[in-house]
XYZ file of C-alpha atoms in Angstrom:
569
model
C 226.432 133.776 9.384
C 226.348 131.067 12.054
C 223.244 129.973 10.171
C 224.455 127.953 7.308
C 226.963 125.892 9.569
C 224.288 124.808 11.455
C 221.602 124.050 8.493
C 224.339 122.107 6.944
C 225.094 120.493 10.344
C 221.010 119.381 10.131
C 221.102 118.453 6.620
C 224.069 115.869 7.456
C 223.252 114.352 10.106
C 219.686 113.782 8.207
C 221.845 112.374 5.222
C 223.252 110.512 7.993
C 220.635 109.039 9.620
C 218.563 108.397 5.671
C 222.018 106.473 4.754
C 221.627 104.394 7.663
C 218.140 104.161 7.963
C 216.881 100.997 5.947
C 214.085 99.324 7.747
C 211.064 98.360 5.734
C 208.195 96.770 6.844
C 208.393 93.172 8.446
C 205.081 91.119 8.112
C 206.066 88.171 10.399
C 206.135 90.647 13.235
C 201.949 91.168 12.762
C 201.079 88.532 15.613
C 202.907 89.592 18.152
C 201.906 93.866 17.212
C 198.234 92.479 16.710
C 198.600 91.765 20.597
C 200.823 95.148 21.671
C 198.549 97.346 20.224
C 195.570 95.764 19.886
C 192.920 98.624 18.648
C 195.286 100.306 18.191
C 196.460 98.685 14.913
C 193.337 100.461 13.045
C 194.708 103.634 12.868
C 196.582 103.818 10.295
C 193.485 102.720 7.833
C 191.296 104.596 9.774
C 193.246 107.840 9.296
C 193.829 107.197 5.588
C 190.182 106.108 5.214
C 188.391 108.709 7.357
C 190.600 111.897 6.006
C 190.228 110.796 2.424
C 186.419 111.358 2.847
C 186.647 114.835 5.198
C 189.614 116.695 2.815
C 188.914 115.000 -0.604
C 192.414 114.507 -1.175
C 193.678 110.768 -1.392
C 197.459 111.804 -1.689
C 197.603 113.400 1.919
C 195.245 110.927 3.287
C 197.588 107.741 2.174
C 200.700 109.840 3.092
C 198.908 111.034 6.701
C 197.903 107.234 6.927
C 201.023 105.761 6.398
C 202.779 108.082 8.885
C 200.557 107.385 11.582
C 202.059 103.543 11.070
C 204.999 104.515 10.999
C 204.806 106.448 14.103
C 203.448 104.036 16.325
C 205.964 101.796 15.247
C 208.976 103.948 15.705
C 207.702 105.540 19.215
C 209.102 102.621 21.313
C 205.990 103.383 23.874
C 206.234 107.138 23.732
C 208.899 108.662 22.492
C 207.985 111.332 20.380
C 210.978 112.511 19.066
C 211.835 109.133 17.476
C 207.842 108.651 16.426
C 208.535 112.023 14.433
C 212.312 111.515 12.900
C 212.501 108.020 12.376
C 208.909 107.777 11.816
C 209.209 110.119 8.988
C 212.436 108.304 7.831
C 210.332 104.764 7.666
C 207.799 105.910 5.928
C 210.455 106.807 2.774
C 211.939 103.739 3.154
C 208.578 102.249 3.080
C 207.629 104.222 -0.163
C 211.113 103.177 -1.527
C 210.185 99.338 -0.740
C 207.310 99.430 -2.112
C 208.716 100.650 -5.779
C 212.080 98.411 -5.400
C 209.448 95.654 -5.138
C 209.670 93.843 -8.620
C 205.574 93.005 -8.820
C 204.586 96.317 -7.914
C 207.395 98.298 -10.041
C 205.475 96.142 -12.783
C 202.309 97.537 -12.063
C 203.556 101.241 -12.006
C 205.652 100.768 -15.280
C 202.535 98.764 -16.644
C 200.198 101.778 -15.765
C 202.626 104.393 -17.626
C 202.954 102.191 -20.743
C 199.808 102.108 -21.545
C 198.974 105.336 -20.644
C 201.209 106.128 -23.322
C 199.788 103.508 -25.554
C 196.211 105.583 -25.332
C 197.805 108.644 -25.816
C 199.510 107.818 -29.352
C 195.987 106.031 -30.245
C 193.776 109.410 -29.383
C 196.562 111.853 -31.339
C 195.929 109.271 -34.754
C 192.214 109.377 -34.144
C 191.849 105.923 -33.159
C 190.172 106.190 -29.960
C 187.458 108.736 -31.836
C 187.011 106.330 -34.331
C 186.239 103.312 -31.994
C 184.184 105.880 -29.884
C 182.044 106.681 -33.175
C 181.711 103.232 -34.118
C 180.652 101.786 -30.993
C 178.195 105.001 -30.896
C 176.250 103.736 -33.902
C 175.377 101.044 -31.328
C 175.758 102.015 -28.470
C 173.738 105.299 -29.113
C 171.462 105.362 -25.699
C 172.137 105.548 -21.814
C 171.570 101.668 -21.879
C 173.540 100.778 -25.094
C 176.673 102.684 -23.792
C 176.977 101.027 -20.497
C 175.850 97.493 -21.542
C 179.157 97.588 -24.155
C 180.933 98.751 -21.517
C 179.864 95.727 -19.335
C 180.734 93.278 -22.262
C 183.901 94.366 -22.643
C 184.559 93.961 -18.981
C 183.482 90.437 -19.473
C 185.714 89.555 -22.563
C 188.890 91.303 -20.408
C 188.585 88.659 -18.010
C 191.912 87.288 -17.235
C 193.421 90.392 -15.344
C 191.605 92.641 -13.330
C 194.167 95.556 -14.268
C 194.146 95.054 -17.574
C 190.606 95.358 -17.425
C 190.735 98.903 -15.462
C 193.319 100.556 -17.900
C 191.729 99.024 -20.960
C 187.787 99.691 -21.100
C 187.776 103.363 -19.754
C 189.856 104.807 -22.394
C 187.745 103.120 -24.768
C 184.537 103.905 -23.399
C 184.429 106.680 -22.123
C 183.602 109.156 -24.992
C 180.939 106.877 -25.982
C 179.284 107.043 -22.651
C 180.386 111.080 -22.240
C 178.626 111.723 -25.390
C 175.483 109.345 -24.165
C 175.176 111.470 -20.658
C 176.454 108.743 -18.541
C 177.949 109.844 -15.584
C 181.875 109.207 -15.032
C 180.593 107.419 -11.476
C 178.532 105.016 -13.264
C 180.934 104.438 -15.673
C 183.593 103.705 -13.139
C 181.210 101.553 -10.958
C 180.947 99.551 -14.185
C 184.381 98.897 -14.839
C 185.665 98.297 -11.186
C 182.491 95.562 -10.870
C 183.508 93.561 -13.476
C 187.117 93.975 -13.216
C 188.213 92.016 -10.035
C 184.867 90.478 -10.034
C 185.152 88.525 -13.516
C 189.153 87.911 -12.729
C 188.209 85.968 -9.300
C 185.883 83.322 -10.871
C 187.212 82.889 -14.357
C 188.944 79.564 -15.185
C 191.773 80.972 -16.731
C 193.063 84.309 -15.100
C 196.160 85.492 -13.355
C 194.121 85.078 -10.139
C 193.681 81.476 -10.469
C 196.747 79.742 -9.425
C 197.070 81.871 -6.131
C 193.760 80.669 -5.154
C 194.589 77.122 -6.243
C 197.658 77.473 -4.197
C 195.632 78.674 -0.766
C 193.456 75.708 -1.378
C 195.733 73.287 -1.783
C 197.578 74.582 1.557
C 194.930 74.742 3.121
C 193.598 70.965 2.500
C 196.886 69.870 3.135
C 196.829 71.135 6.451
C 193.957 69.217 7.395
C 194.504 65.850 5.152
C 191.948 66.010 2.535
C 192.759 64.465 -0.330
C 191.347 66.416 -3.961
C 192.480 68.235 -6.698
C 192.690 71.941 -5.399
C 191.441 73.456 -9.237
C 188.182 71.145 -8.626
C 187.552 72.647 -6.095
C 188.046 76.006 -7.416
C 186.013 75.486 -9.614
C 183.542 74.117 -7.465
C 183.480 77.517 -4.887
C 182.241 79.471 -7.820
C 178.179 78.904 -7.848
C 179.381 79.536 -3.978
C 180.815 83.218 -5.093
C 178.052 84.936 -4.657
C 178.864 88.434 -4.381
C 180.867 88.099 -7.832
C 178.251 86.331 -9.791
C 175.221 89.275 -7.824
C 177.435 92.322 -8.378
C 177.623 91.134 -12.509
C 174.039 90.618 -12.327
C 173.004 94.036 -10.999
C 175.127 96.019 -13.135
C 172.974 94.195 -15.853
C 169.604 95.179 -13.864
C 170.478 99.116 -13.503
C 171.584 99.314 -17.215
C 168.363 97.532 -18.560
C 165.845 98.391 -15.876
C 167.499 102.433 -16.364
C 166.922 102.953 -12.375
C 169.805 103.694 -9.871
C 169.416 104.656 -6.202
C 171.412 106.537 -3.538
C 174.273 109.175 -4.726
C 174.298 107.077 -8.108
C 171.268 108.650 -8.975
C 171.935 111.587 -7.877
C 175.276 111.899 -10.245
C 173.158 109.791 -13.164
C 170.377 112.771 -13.161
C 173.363 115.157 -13.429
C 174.505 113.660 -16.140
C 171.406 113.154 -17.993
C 169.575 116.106 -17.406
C 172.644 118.655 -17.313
C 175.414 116.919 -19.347
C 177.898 117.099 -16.469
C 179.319 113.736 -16.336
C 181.649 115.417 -13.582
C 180.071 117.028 -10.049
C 181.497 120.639 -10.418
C 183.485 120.028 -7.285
C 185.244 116.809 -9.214
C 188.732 116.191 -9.056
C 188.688 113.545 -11.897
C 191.848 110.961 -11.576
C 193.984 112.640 -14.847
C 196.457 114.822 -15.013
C 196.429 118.077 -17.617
C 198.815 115.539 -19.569
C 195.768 113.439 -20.813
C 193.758 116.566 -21.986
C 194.760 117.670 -25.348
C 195.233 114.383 -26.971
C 192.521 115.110 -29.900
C 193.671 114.055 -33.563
C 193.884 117.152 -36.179
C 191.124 117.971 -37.915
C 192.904 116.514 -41.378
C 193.326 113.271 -39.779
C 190.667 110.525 -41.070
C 190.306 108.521 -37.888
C 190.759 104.872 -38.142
C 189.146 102.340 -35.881
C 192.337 100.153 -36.904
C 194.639 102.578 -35.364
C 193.141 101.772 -31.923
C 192.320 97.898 -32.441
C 195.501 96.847 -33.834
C 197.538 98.102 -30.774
C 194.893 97.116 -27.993
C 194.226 93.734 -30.126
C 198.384 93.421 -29.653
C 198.043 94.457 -25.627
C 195.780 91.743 -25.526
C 197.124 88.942 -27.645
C 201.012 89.859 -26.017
C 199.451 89.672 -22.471
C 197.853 86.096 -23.407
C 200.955 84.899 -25.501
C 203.171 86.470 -22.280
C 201.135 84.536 -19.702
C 201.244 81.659 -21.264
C 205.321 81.523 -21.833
C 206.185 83.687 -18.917
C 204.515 80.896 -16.823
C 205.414 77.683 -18.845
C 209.372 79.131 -18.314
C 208.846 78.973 -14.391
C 207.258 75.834 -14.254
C 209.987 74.355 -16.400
C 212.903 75.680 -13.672
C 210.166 74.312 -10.844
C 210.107 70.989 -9.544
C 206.923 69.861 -9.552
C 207.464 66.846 -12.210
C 203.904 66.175 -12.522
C 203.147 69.718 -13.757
C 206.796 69.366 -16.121
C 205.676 66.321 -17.460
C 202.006 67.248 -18.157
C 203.549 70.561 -19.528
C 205.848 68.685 -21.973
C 203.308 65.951 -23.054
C 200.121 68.335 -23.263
C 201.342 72.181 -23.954
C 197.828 73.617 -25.038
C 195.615 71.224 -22.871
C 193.203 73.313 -20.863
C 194.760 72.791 -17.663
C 198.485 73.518 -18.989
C 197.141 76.949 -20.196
C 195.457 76.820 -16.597
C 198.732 76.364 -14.672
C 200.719 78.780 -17.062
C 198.540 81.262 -16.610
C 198.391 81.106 -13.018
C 202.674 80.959 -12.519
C 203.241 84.114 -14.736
C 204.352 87.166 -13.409
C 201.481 89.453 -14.571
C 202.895 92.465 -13.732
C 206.113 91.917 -16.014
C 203.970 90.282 -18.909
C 201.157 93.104 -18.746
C 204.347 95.758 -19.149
C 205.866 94.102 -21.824
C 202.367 93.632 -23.452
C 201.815 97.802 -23.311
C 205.343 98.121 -24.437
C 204.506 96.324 -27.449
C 201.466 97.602 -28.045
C 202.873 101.243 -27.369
C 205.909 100.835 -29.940
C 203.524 99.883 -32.341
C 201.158 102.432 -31.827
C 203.856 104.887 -32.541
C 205.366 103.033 -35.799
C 201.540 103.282 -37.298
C 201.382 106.980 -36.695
C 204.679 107.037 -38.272
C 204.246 105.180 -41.222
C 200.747 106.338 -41.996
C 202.259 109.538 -42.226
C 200.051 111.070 -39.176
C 203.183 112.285 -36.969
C 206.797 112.388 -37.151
C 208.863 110.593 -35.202
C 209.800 113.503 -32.677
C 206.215 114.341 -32.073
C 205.091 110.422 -31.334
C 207.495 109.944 -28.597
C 206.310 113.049 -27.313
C 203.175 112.187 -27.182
C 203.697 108.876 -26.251
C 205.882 110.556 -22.813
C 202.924 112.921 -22.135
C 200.962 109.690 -21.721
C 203.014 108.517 -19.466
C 202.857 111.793 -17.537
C 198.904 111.824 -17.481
C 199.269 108.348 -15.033
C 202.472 110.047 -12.393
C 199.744 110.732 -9.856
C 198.128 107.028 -10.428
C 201.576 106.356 -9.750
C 202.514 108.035 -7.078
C 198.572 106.969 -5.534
C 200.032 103.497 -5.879
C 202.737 103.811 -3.996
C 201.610 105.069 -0.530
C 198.589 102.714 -1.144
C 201.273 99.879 -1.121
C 202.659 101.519 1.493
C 200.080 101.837 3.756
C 199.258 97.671 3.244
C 203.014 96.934 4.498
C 203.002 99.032 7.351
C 199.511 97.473 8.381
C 200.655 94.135 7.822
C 203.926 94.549 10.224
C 201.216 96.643 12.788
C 199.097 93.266 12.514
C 195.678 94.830 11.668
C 194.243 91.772 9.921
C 195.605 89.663 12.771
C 193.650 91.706 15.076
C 190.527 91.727 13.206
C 191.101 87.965 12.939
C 191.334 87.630 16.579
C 188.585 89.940 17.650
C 185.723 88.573 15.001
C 186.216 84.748 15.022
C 185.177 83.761 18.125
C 181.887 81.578 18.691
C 180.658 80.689 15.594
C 177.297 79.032 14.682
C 177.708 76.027 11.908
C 175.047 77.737 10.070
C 176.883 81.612 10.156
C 180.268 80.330 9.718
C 180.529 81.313 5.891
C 178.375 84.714 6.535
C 181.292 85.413 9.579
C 183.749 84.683 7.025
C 182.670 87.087 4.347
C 181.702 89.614 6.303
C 185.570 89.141 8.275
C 186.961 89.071 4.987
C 185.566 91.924 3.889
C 186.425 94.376 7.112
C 190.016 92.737 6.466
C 190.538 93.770 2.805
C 188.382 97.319 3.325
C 190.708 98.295 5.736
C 194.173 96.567 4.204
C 192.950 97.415 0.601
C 194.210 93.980 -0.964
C 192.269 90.691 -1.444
C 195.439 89.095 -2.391
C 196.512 89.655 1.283
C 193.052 88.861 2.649
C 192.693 85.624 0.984
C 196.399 84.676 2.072
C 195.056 85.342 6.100
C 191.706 84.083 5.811
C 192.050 80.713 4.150
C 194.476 78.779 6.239
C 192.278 79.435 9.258
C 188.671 78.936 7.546
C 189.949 75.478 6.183
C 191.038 73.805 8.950
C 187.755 75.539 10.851
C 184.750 74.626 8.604
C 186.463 71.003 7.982
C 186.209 70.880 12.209
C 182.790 72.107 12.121
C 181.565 69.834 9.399
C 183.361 67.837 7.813
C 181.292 67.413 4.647
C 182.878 68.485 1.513
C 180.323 71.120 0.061
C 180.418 72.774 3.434
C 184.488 73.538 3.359
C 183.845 74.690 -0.614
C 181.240 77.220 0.456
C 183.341 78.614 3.309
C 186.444 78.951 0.545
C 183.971 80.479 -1.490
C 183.411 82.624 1.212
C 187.135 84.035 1.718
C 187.393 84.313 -1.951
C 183.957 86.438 -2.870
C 184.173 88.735 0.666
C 187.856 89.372 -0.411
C 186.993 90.343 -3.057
C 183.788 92.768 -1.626
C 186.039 94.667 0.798
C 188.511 95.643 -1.658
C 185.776 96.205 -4.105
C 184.476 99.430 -1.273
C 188.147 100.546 -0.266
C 189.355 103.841 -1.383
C 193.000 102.376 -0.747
C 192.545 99.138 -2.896
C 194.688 99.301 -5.851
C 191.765 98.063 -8.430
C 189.523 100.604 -7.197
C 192.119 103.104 -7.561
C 192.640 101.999 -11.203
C 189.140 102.018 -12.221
C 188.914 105.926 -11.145
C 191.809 106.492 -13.437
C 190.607 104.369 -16.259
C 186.881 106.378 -15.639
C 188.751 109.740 -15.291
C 186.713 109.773 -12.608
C 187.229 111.569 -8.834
C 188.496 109.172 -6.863
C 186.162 109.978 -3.814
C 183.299 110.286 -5.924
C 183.785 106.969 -7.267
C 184.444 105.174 -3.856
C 181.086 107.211 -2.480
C 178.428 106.489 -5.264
C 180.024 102.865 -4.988
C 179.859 101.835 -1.662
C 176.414 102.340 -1.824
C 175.919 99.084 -4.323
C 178.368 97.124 -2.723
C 177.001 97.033 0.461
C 173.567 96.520 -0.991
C 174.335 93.592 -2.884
C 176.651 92.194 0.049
C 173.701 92.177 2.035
C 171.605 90.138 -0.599
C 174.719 88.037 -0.778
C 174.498 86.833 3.237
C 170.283 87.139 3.526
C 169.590 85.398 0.534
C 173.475 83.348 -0.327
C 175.419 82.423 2.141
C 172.750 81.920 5.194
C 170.186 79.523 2.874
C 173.461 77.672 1.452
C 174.271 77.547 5.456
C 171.196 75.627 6.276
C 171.261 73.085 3.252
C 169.228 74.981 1.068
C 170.446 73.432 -2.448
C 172.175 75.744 -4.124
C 170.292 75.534 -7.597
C 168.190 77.112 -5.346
C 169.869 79.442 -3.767
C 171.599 81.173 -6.836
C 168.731 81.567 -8.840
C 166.416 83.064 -5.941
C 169.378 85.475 -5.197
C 169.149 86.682 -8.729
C 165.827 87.537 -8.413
C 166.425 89.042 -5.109
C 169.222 91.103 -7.124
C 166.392 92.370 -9.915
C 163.934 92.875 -6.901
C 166.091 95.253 -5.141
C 166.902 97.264 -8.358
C 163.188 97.558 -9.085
C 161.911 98.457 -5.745
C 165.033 100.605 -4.489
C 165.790 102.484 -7.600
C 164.204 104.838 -9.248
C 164.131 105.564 -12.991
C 166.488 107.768 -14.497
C 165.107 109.746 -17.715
C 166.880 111.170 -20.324
C-alpha cells in the first residue's frame, strides 16, 4: 500500500523536473566544449557510429549516441546522478527541438506525404504500370540501373526529392531485373546529393553562394560569389567521379568488395535482400498491390509525380521570390521586378525558398490528387483512398522517427564542439600544394562524424577562405580549395550512417540501412582516393585542370576495370 504514494511521488517530481526542464542544444557553446573535452567530443558519433555496425539496429544506436551527449554534458565533471536524470531529460528535449524545428518538421511531414502519395499510386496500379513500361526498356541488369541513374540526373534540384522519388519508381523494375536493393540504393544516394551540390539551379545553391560570399568578404576580394560557384565545379571532383563510376559499374557490369558480393546474390539467387536484411519499410508499405480487375495506368503514377515535380519547381520559385521581396537587398528586388524569369532570378529564387515547406506542399498536392484520380476513375471509394493514403504515411514513422535522433545527435555534437575539435586538431601545418587534399579529407571526417554537409560547409569555409587566399593569393587557387569544402562535404555525408540523405536513400531503396552504408562505403572511399591522387594533388601543383578532370575519369574507368570483377547473370 505504501507503494503507490511513493510511485506517484516519482512520477511528479519527474513531471516536475520535464516541466521545467527546457534546455536544447546551444551551438555557440562548441569552442569553448571543443577545448573542455577535447577527444572527448567524439563520443557521441563514435557510439552511434560504432554500435550501429556491432547490433544492426540504427534506432538504439542514434538513441545510445545521443545519450552519451547528453551525458557528458549534464555530468558537470562527474556527477552521475545528474549525467543519468537530466541527461535523459535533455535528450527529450533535444528530440522535441529537433521536430519543433520548422525546416526539419518539413522534412518529416514531406517524407509522410509522399509516402502516402506512392501508396495511393501502387493501390491504382500506377507504379506497376510505370514499372512495366520502363521494363520494356529497361529489361537487363544494365538497362535497369542506367534509368535509374537518369532519373537521378533529371531530379536534380533537391537531393530529397531525389531519394523519395526514384526508389519507388524503380525499384520493381530493378527487383524484377535481379538488381540488388544495395546497388540500387548506392545509385540513388550517388546521384542524389551529388547532382544537387553542382547543379546551377538547386535548393543547395544559394547556401553555397552565401558561404562564398562571406567568406570573400572576410578577406576583401571583390567577385560575384555565383561565378565563382560556378567556377568550383570542374574543381568538384568527387561529385563529377562518383557520377562517372556509377556509369562505369552499370556499363562495364563489374562491382567489387561487399557490392559484389550482394550483386551475385541477386543475380544468381534472386534475393535482392541478404536473408539477415532489415529493409528500411514498415509492414505498412507491403500490401499496396492494385486488384487484379484494375487496368494499370502509367498516367495514374505520372500525373501525380509530374505534379510533385512541377509544384516543387513552381513552389521554389514563388516561395523564394516572396522572401526576397520582404528582404532588403534592392539589387536582388530590383533585378527580381525588372527580370522575373532571367536565369539568375530563377537562380536566386530557388536558392531563398524554404525547401522543406515547398517539397511538403508539393507531396500534398500531388497526394490529394492521387486520391481524386482513384476516385473518379472509379478504382476506390473515398473511405478506402484515405486509408490507403494514411497507411502510406505509416510505412515512413520509422524514417521518421530515424530522422529525429539523427537531428538530434548533430545538435548535441555541435554544442559538444566535435567539428571544432576536428578543426583544431587537423589544420595545423599545411603544405601549399596539400592544402585542398587537407581540406577534403577534414571535411569529410567532419560531416562523417556530424552527418550534415550543410553544417560542414558552414565550419569549413570561413576558415579555408581566408587560409588559401593567405597561402596564395591567386584566384583559381581559393576556387579549388572552395571546391574542396563543397565536394569533401559532400563525401563524408555521402559514407555516414547518420546523414539524413543516406538515411533517405535506404528508405527510398527499401533497403537495410546497414547494408546500404556497408556495400557503400566501400565506393566512396575508393573514388575519394582517386579524387586526392589523381584531383586535388595534380590541380595542387598547377597541373591544368583540362587535364586533370579528364585523366581522373580515366583513372575512374581504370579502377572499375581492374578492381571489379564481372557480375553474370
Amino acid at each position: 500500500m505504501h507503494r503507490i504514494p511513493t510511485v506517484m511521488a516519482l512520477a511528479v517530481a519527474l513531471v516536475t523536473l520535464l516541466s521545467g526542464y527546457a534546455f536544447a542544444a546551444d551551438a555557440s557553446l562548441g569552442p569553448v566544449n571543443a577545448k573542455y573535452y577535447g577527444a572527448w567530443t567524439l563520443i557521441p558519433p563514435f557510439v552511434a557510429i560504432v554500435l550501429a555496425f556491432m547490433t544492426k539496429n540504427v534506432i538504439f544506436s542514434l538513441f545510445i549516441g545521443v545519450f552519451s551527449g547528453c551525458f557528458m554534458l549534464e555530468s558537470k565533471g562527474f556527477n552521475i546522478y545528474n549525467g543519468i536524470v537530466h541527461g535523459f531529460l535533455r535528450l527529450s528535449n533535444e528530440i522535441l527541438a529537433s521536430l519543433a524545428d520548422p525546416w526539419n518538421a518539413g522534412i518529416v511531414l514531406q517524407c509522410l506525404a509522399i509516402g502516402g502519395m506512392i501508396a495511393v499510386v501502387s493501390k491504382m496500379g500506377g507504379a506497376k504500370a510505370i514499372a512495366e513500361a520502363l521494363a520494356r526498356r529497361a529489361n537487363s541488369p544494365r538497362s535497369s540501373q542506367f534509368v535509374t541513374w537518369i532519373l537521378g540526373i533529371l531530379i536534380f534540384f533537391d537531393d530529397y526529392a531525389n531519394s523519395l522519388t526514384v526508389g519507388p519508381i524503380m525499384r520493381p523494375v530493378t527487383d524484377k531485373m535481379k538488381v540488388s536493393r544495395e546497388k540500387l540504393a548506392f545509385i540513388i544516394d550517388a546521384t542524389a546529393a551529388p547532382i544537387a551540390g553542382i547543379a546551377l539551379i538547386s535548393t543547395w545553391v544559394a547556401y553555397e553562394i552565401g558561404l562564398i560570399r562571406d567568406g570573400f568578404q572576410a578577406v576583401g576580394i571583390e567577385a560575384n560569389a555565383y561565378g565563382a560557384f560556378v567556377e568550383t565545379i570542374p574543381y568538384r571532383f568527387y561529385n563529377i567521379f562518383i557520377l562517372c563510376f556509377i556509369i562505369a559499374t552499370i556499363f562495364l557490369l563489374r562491382e567489387f568488395g561487399p557490392m559484389r558480393k550482394a550483386e551475385m546474390r541477386a543475380r544468381t539467387s534472386g534475393k535482392v535482400l541478404g536473408d539477415d536484411a532489415k529493409p528500411m519499410v514498415a509492414d505498412e508499405a507491403t500490401g499496396l498491390e492494385p486488384d487484379p480487375n484494375i487496368t494499370p495506368s502509367i498516367w495514374y503514377a505520372i500525373i501525380p509525380i509530374g505534379t510533385l515535380i512541377v509544384a516543387a519547381f513552381l513552389g521554389f520559385y514563388f516561395n523564394g521570390r516572396d522572401v526576397i521581396m520582404a528582404g532588403s537587398d534592392a539589387a536582388i528586388i530590383a533585378m527580381v521586378k525588372e527580370s522575373p524569369l532571367s536565369f539568375r532570378v530563377i537562380q536566386e529564387c530557388f536558392g531563398a525558398s524554404d525547401a522543406s515547406v515547398v517539397l511538403f506542399q508539393a507531396a500534398l498536392i500531388a497526394g490529394i490528387l492521387a486520391v481524386l484520380i482513384g476516385i473518379c476513375r472509379g478504382i476506390l471509394k473515398l473511405e478506402q483512398a484515405v486509408s490507403i493514403w494514411v497507411q502510406g504515411v505509416k510505412s515512413l514513422n520509422i524514417t521518421a522517427v530515424i530522422l529525429l535522433l539523427a537531428w538530434s545527435l548533430s545538435a548535441i555534437i555541435k554544442e559538444l564542439g566535435t567539428a571544432t575539435y576536428l578543426v583544431q586538431v587537423l589544420s595545423d601545418a599545411i603544405p601549399a600544394f596539400l592544402l585542398s587534399s587537407i581540406i577534403f579529407i577534414l571535411g569529410s571526417f567532419i560531416s562523417f562524424a556530424t552527418g550534415t554537409s550543410y553544417g560542414t560547409m558552414g565550419i569549413l569555409m570561413p576558415l579555408a577562405i581566408p587560409l588559401a587566399y593567405a597561402i596564395n593569393p591567386e584566384h583559381s587557387y581559393v576556387i579549388m580549395n572552395i571546391g574542396a569544402v563543397l565536394t569533401g562535404a559532400i563525401f563524408g555525408d555521402h559514407c555516414s550512417p547518420i546523414s539524413d540523405t543516406t538515411i533517405l536513400s535506404s528508405m527510398g531503396s527499401a533497403c537495410d540501412h546497414l547494408d546500404h552504408v556497408r556495400t557503400q562505403i566501400v565506393y566512396a572511399l575508393s573514388v575519394a582516393s582517386v579524387t586526392i591522387l589523381f584531383g586535388y594533388i595534380p590541380a595542387g601543383l598547377g597541373l591544368p585542370i583540362e587535364i586533370v578532370l579528364p585523366a581522373g575519369l580515366v583513372a575512374i574507368v581504370v579502377l572499375v576495370r581492374v578492381a571489379g570483377k564481372r557480375v553474370e547473370a
